[in-house]
Coordinates of C-alpha atoms and ligand atoms in Angstrom, one line a residue:
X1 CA 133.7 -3.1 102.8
X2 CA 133.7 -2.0 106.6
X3 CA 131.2 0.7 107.2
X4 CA 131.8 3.2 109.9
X5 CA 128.1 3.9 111.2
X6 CA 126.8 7.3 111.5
X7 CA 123.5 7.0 112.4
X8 CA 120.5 6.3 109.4
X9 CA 122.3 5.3 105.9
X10 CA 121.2 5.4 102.5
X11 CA 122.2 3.8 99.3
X12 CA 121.9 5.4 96.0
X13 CA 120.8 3.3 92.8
X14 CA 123.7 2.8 90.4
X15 CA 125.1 5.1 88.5
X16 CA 123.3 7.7 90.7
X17 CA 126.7 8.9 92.0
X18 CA 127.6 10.9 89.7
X19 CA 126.0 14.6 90.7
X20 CA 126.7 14.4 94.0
X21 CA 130.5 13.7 93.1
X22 CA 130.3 17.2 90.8
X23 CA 129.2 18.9 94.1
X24 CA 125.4 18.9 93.5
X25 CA 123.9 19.4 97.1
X26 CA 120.4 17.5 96.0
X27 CA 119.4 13.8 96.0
X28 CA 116.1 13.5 94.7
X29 CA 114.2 10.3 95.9
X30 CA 114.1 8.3 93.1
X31 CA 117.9 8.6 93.1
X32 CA 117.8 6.0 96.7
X33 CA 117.3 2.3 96.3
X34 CA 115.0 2.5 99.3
X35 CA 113.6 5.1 101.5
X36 CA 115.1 4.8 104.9
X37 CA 113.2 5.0 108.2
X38 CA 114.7 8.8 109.6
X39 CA 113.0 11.5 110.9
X40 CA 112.5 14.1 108.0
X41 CA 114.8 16.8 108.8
X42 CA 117.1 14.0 110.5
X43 CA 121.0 13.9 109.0
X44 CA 121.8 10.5 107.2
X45 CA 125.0 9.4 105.8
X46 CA 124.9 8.9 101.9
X47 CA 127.0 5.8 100.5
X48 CA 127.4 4.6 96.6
X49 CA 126.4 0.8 95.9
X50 CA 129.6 -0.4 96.1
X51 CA 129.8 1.0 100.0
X52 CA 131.9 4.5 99.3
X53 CA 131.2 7.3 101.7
X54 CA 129.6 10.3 99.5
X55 CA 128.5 12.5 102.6
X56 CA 126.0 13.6 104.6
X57 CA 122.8 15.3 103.9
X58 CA 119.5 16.3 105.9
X59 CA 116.3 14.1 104.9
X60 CA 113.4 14.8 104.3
X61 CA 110.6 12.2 102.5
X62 CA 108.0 14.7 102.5
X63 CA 110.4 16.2 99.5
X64 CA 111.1 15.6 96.2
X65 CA 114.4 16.6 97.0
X66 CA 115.0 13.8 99.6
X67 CA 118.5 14.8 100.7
X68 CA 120.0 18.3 101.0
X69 CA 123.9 17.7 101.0
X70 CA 125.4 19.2 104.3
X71 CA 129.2 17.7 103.6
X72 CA 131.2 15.4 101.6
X73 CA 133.2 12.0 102.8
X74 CA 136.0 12.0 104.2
X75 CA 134.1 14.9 106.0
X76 CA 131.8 13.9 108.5
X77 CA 129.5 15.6 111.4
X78 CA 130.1 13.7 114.3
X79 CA 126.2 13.6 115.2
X80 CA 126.7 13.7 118.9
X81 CA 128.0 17.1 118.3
X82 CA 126.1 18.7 115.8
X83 CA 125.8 21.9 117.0
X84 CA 129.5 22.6 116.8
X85 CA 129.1 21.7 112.7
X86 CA 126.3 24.3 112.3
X87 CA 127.7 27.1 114.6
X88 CA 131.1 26.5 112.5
X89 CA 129.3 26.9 109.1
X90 CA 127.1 29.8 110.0
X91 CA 130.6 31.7 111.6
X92 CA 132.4 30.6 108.3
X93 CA 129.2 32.7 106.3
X94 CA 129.4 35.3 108.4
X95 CA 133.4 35.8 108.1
X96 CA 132.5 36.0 104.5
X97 CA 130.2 39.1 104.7
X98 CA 132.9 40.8 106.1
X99 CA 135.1 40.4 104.1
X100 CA 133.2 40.9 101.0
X101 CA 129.8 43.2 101.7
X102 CA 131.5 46.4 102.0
X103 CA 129.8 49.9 102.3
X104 CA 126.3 48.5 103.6
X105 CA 124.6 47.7 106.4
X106 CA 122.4 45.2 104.9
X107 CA 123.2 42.1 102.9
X108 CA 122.5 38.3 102.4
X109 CA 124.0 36.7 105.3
X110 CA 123.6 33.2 104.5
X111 CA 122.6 32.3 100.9
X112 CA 121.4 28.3 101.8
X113 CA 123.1 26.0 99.6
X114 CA 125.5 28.7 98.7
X115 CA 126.7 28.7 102.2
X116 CA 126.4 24.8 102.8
X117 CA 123.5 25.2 104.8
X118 CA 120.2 24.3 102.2
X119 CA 117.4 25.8 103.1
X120 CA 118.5 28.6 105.3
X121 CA 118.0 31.9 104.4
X122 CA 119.2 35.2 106.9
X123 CA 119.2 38.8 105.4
X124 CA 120.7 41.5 107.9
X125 CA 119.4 44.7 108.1
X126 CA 121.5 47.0 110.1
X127 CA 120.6 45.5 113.6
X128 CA 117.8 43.6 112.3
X129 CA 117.8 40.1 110.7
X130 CA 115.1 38.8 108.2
X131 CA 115.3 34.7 108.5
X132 CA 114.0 32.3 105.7
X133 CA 113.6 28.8 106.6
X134 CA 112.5 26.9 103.8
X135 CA 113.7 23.2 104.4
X136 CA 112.7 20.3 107.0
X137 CA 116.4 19.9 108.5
X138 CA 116.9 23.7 109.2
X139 CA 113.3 23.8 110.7
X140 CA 114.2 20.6 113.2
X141 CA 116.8 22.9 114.1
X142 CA 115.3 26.5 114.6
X143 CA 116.4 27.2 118.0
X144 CA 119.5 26.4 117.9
X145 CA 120.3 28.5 114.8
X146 CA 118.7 31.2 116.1
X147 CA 120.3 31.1 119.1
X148 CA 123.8 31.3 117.3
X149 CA 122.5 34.2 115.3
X150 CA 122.3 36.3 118.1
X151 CA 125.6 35.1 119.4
X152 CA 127.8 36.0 116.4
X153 CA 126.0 39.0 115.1
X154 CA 124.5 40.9 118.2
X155 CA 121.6 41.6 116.3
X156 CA 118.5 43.1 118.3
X157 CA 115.9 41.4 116.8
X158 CA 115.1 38.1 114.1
X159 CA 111.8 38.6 112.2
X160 CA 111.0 35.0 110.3
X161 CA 109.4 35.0 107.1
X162 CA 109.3 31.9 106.2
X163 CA 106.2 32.0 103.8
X164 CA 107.8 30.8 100.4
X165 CA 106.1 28.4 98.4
X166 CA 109.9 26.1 98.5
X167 CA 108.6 25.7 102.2
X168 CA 105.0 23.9 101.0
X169 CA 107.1 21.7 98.8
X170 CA 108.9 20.7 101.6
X171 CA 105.0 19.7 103.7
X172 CA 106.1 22.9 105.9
X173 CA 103.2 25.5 107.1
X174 CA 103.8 28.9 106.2
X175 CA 105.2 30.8 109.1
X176 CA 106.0 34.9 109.7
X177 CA 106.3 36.6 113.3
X178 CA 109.2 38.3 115.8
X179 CA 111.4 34.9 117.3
X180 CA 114.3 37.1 118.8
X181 CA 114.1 40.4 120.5
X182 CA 112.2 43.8 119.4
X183 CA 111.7 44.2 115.6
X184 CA 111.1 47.8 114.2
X185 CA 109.5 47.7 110.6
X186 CA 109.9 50.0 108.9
X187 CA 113.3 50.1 109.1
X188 CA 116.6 51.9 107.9
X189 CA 119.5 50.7 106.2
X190 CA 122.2 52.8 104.8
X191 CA 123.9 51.1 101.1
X192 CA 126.5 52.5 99.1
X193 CA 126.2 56.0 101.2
X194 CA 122.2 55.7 100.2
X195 CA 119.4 55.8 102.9
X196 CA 116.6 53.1 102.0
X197 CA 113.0 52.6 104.4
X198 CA 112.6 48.9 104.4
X199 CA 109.7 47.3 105.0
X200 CA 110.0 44.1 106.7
X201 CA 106.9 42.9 107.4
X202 CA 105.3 43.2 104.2
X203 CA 107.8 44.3 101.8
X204 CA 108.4 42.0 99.4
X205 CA 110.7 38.9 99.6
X206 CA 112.5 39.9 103.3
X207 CA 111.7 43.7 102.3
X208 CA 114.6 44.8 99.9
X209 CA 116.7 43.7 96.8
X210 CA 119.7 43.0 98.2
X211 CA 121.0 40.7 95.5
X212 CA 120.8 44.5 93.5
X213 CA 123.2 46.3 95.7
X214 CA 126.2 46.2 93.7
X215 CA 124.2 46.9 90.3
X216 CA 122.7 49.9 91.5
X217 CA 126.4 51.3 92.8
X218 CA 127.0 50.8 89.1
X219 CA 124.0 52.7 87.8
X220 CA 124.8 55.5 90.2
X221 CA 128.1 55.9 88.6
X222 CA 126.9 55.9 84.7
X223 CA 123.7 58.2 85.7
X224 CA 125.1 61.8 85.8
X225 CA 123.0 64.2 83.5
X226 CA 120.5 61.4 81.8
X227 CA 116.8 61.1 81.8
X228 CA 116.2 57.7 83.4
X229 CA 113.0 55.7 83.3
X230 CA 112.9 52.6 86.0
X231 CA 110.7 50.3 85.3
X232 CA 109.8 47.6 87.7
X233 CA 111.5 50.1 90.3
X234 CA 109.7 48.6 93.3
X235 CA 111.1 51.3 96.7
X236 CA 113.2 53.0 94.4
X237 CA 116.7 51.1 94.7
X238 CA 118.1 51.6 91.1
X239 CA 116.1 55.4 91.2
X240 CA 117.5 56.7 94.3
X241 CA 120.7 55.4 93.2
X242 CA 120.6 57.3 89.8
X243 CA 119.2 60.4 91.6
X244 CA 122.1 60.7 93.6
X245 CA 124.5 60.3 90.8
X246 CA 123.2 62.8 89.0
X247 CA 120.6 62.1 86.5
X248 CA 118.8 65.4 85.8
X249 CA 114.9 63.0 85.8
X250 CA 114.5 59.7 87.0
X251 CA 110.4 58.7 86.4
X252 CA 109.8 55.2 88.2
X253 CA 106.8 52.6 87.5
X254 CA 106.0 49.9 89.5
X255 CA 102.3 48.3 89.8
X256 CA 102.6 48.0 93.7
X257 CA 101.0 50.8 95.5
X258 CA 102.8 50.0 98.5
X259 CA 106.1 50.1 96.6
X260 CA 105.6 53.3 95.6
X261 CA 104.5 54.8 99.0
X262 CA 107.6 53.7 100.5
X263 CA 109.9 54.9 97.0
X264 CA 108.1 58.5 97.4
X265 CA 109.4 58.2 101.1
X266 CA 112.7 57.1 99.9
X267 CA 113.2 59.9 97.8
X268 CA 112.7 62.7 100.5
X269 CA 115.0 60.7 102.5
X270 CA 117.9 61.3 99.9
X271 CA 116.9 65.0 99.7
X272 CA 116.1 63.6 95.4
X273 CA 112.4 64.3 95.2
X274 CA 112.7 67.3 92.8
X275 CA 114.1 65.1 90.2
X276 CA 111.8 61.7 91.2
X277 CA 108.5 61.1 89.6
X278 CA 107.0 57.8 90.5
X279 CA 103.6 56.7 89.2
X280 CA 102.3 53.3 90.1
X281 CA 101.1 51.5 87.0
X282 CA 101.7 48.0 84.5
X283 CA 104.9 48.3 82.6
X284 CA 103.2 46.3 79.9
X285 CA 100.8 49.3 79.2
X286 CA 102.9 52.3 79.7
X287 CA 106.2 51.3 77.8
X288 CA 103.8 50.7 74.3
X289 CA 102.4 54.3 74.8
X290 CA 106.2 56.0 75.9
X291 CA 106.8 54.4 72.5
X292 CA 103.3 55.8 70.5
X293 CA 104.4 59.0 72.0
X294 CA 107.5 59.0 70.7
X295 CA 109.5 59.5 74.2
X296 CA 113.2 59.7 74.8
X297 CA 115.4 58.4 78.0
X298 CA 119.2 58.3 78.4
X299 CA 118.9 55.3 80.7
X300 CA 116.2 52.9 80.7
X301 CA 116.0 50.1 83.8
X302 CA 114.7 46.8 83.6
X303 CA 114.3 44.5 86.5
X304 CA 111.1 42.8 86.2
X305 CA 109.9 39.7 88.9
X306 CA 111.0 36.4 87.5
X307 CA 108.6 35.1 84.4
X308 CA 109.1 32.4 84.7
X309 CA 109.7 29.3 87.8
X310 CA 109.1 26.6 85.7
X311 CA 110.9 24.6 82.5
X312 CA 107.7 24.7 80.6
X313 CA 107.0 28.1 80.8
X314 CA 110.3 29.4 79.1
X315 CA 109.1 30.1 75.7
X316 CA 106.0 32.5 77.3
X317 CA 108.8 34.3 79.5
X318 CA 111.5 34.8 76.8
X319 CA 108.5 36.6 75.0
X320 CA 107.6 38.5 78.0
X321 CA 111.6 39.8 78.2
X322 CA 111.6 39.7 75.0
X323 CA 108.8 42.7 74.3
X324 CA 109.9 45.1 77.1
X325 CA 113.5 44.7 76.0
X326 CA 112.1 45.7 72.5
X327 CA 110.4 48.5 73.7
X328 CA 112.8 49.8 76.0
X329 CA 115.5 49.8 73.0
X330 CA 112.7 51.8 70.5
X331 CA 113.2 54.8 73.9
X332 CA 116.4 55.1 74.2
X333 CA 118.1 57.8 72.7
X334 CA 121.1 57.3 70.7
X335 CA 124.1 56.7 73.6
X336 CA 121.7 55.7 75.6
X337 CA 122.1 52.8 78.2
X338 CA 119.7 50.2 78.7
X339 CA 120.0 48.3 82.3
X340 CA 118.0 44.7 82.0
X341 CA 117.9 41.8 84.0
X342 CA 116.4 38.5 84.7
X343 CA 116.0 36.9 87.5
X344 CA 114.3 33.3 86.4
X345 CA 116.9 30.8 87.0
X346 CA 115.5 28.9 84.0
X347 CA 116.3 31.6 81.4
X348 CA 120.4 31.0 81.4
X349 CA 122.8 34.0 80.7
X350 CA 123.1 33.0 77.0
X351 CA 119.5 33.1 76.1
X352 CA 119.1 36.0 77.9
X353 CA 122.1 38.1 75.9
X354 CA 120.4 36.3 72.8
X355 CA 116.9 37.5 73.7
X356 CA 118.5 40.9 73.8
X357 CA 120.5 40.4 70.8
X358 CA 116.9 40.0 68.8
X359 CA 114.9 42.6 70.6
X360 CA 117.7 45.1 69.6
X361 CA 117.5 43.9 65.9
X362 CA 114.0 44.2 65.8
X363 CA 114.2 48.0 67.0
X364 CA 117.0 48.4 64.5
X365 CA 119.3 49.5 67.4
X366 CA 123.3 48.5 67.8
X367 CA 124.7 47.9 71.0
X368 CA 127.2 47.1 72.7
X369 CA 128.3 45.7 76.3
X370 CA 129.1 48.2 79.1
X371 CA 128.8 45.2 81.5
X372 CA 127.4 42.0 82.4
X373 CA 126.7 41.0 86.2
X374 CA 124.8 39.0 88.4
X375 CA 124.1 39.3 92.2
X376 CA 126.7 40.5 94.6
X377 CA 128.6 38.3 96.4
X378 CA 126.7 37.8 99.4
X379 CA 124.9 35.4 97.1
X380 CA 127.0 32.9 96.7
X381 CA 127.3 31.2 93.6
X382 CA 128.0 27.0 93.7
X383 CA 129.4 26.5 90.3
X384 CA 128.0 22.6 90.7
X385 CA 124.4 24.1 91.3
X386 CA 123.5 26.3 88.6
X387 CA 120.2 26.6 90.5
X388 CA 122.1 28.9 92.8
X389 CA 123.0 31.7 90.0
X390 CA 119.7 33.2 89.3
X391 CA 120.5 36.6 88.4
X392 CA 121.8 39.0 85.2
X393 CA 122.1 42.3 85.0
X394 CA 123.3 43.4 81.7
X395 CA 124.3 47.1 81.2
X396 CA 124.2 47.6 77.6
X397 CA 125.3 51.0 75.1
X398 CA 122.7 51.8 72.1
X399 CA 125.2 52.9 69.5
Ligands
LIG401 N1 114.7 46.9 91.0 C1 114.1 46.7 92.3 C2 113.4 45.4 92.4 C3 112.4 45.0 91.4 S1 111.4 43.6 91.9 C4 115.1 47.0 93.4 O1 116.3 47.2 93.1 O2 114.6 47.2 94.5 C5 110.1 43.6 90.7 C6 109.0 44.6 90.8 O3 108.2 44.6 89.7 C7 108.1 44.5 92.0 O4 108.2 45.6 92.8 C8 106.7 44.3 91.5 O5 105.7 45.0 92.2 C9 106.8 44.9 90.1 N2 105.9 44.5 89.0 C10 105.5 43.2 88.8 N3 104.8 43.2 87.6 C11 104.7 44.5 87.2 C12 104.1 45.1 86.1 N4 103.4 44.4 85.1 N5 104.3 46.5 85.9 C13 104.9 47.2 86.8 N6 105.5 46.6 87.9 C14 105.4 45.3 88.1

């Protein structure tokens, strides 16, 4: 079979086909029946044993991942003009914000594989944008993303935070610092009507929780006249957001001092610090006293950092979710509305409703479903990568 060459080729082992036909964006390297000779963060040109064209991907043998998928055959980048396929992908991602991020000015605006471009990661706020770059290929290629960036979205200023540990696992150095422009920090950002402070430079992940954003327009909605207790409330997102729609208390925990500085600040901002209390403390002390002391919320929040990031730890997080679910549940007052989520990739949507499911009959509570979600739709999900829908948000009644 005639090959038509586009630069370094690899060969996967038999039967390896399979994933990447679903749309899985990731060749691992045992997967190759021998390790080319590319430059890591080079694009090679992926063929089956029997010589069919599969795509194109960016290599990197310092990975386990070896190949991040960029496009499938009969598409191909024409390698002489490469900077026309990535300015093309990050204009489509950026024609998808605005059509679907509406009443913000902050949001995801590239998502990595969600967007076809793996390890990429560019969160806007207002003028400002946060950048992630977290793979070899994307890292070869730093200028020239940047420099369409600034082209298609005028910002003022990039901040890079590229200090995940994905980006170890890939034999990258941790990097953080200004690479475009003047970058303020704290910053503003206006979401769903809502002023937020943002802090860029040391907030956590690239300062805020965008993935949130729709969530908390939800809780807003469902909040007017309740007593809500957020725990896990990091600035404030989900408290300023129930504030504003008219709880009559919102009391907020979260174990970060800095997180609480800045949710204190958020409040005044919003005009809501009459009705905010925020105390920083461990959620896994205070909600087994609320419970000795026999307390009562209307809406309890939920949205605890992921418990787990690997496969082995899954049992140890379930019971983690498990007990503050449980507790949460024993607080809520009957009607009462219990916001949870999880953001651990390896805890799927149905163990999480049946982790629920048990808390609730072990604090002999009913419920039912208001509503269950995930992140907005800046992060977009690639149905052949579940690793890309990370997120649920399950907005449930105590009957
Ligand atoms: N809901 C927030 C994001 C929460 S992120 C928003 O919409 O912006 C998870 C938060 O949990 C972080 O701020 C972290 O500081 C906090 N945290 C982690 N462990 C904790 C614990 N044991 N007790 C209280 N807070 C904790």
């Amino acid at each position: 079979m005639k090959r038509v060459e586009t630069g370094v080729t690899v060969t996967l082992k038999p039967h390896r086909a399979a994933r990447v036909l679903t749309g899985h964006p990731w060749i691992y390297n045992s997967e190759v029946l021998e390790i080319p000779k590319a430059q890591d963060g080079e694009i090679v040109s992926v063929y089956e044993k029997n010589g069919r064209f599969l795509g194109q991907g960016l290599f990197n043998n310092r990975s386990q991942i070896l190949i991040r998928m960029l496009c499938r055959g009969p598409e191909r980048i024409d390698l002489a003009n490469e900077a026309g396929f990535f300015r093309e992908r990050l204009t489509a991602a950026v024609r998808y914000r605005e059509k679907t991020a509406t009443d913000t000015n902050a949001y995801r605006l590239i998502y990595s594989e969600g967007d076809g471009l793996p390890g990429l990661i560019v969160d806007r706020y207002n003028k400002t944008l946060v950048m992630q770059i977290l793979s070899a290929g994307m890292d070869l290629r730093r200028e020239l993303i940047i420099s369409i960036l600034v082209d298609l979205t005028g910002c003022t200023g990039i901040y890079e935070r590229s200090e995940s540990s994905s980006r170890t696992l890939e034999g990258l150095e941790p990097t953080s610092g200004v690479v475009y422009g003047s970058v303020e920090s704290p910053l503003q950002i206006t979401e769903n009507g809502i002023h937020y402070v943002v802090d860029i430079h040391r907030g956590q992940k690239t300062g805020f929780f965008l993935d949130q954003r729709e969530n908390r327009a939800l809780i807003g909605r469902l909040s007017k006249g309740l007593r809500v207790l957020n725990c896990f409330s990091y600035t404030g997102g989900f408290s300023i957001a129930a504030a504003k729609g008219g709880a009559t208390s919102v009391e907020s925990l979260d174990i970060s001092d800095d997180a609480i500085a800045l949710a204190g600040r958020n409040a005044e901002l919003n005009g809501v610090s009459d009705i905010c209390q925020w105390e920083a403390a461990n959620v896994f002390d205070r909600l087994p006293q609320y419970v000795r002391e026999e307390r009562r919320y209307d809406m309890i929040i939920l949205d605890p950092p992921a418990f787990t990031k690997s496969k082995a730890s899954i049992p140890g997080a379930i019971r983690g979710y498990k007990e503050i679910n449980l507790r949460a549940l024993k607080l809520l007052a009957p009607g009462g509305i219990l916001v949870t989520c999880s953001c651990s990739h390896h805890i799927d949507v149905d163990t999480f409703k049946s982790l629920v499911q048990e808390a609730a009959m072990d604090a002999h509570r009913r419920t039912r479903v208001i509503s269950i979600r995930g992140a907005g739709p800046d992060h977009p999900i690639l149905l052949a990568a579940p690793e890309t829908d990370y997120l649920k948000c399950m907005v449930i009644e105590v009957i």
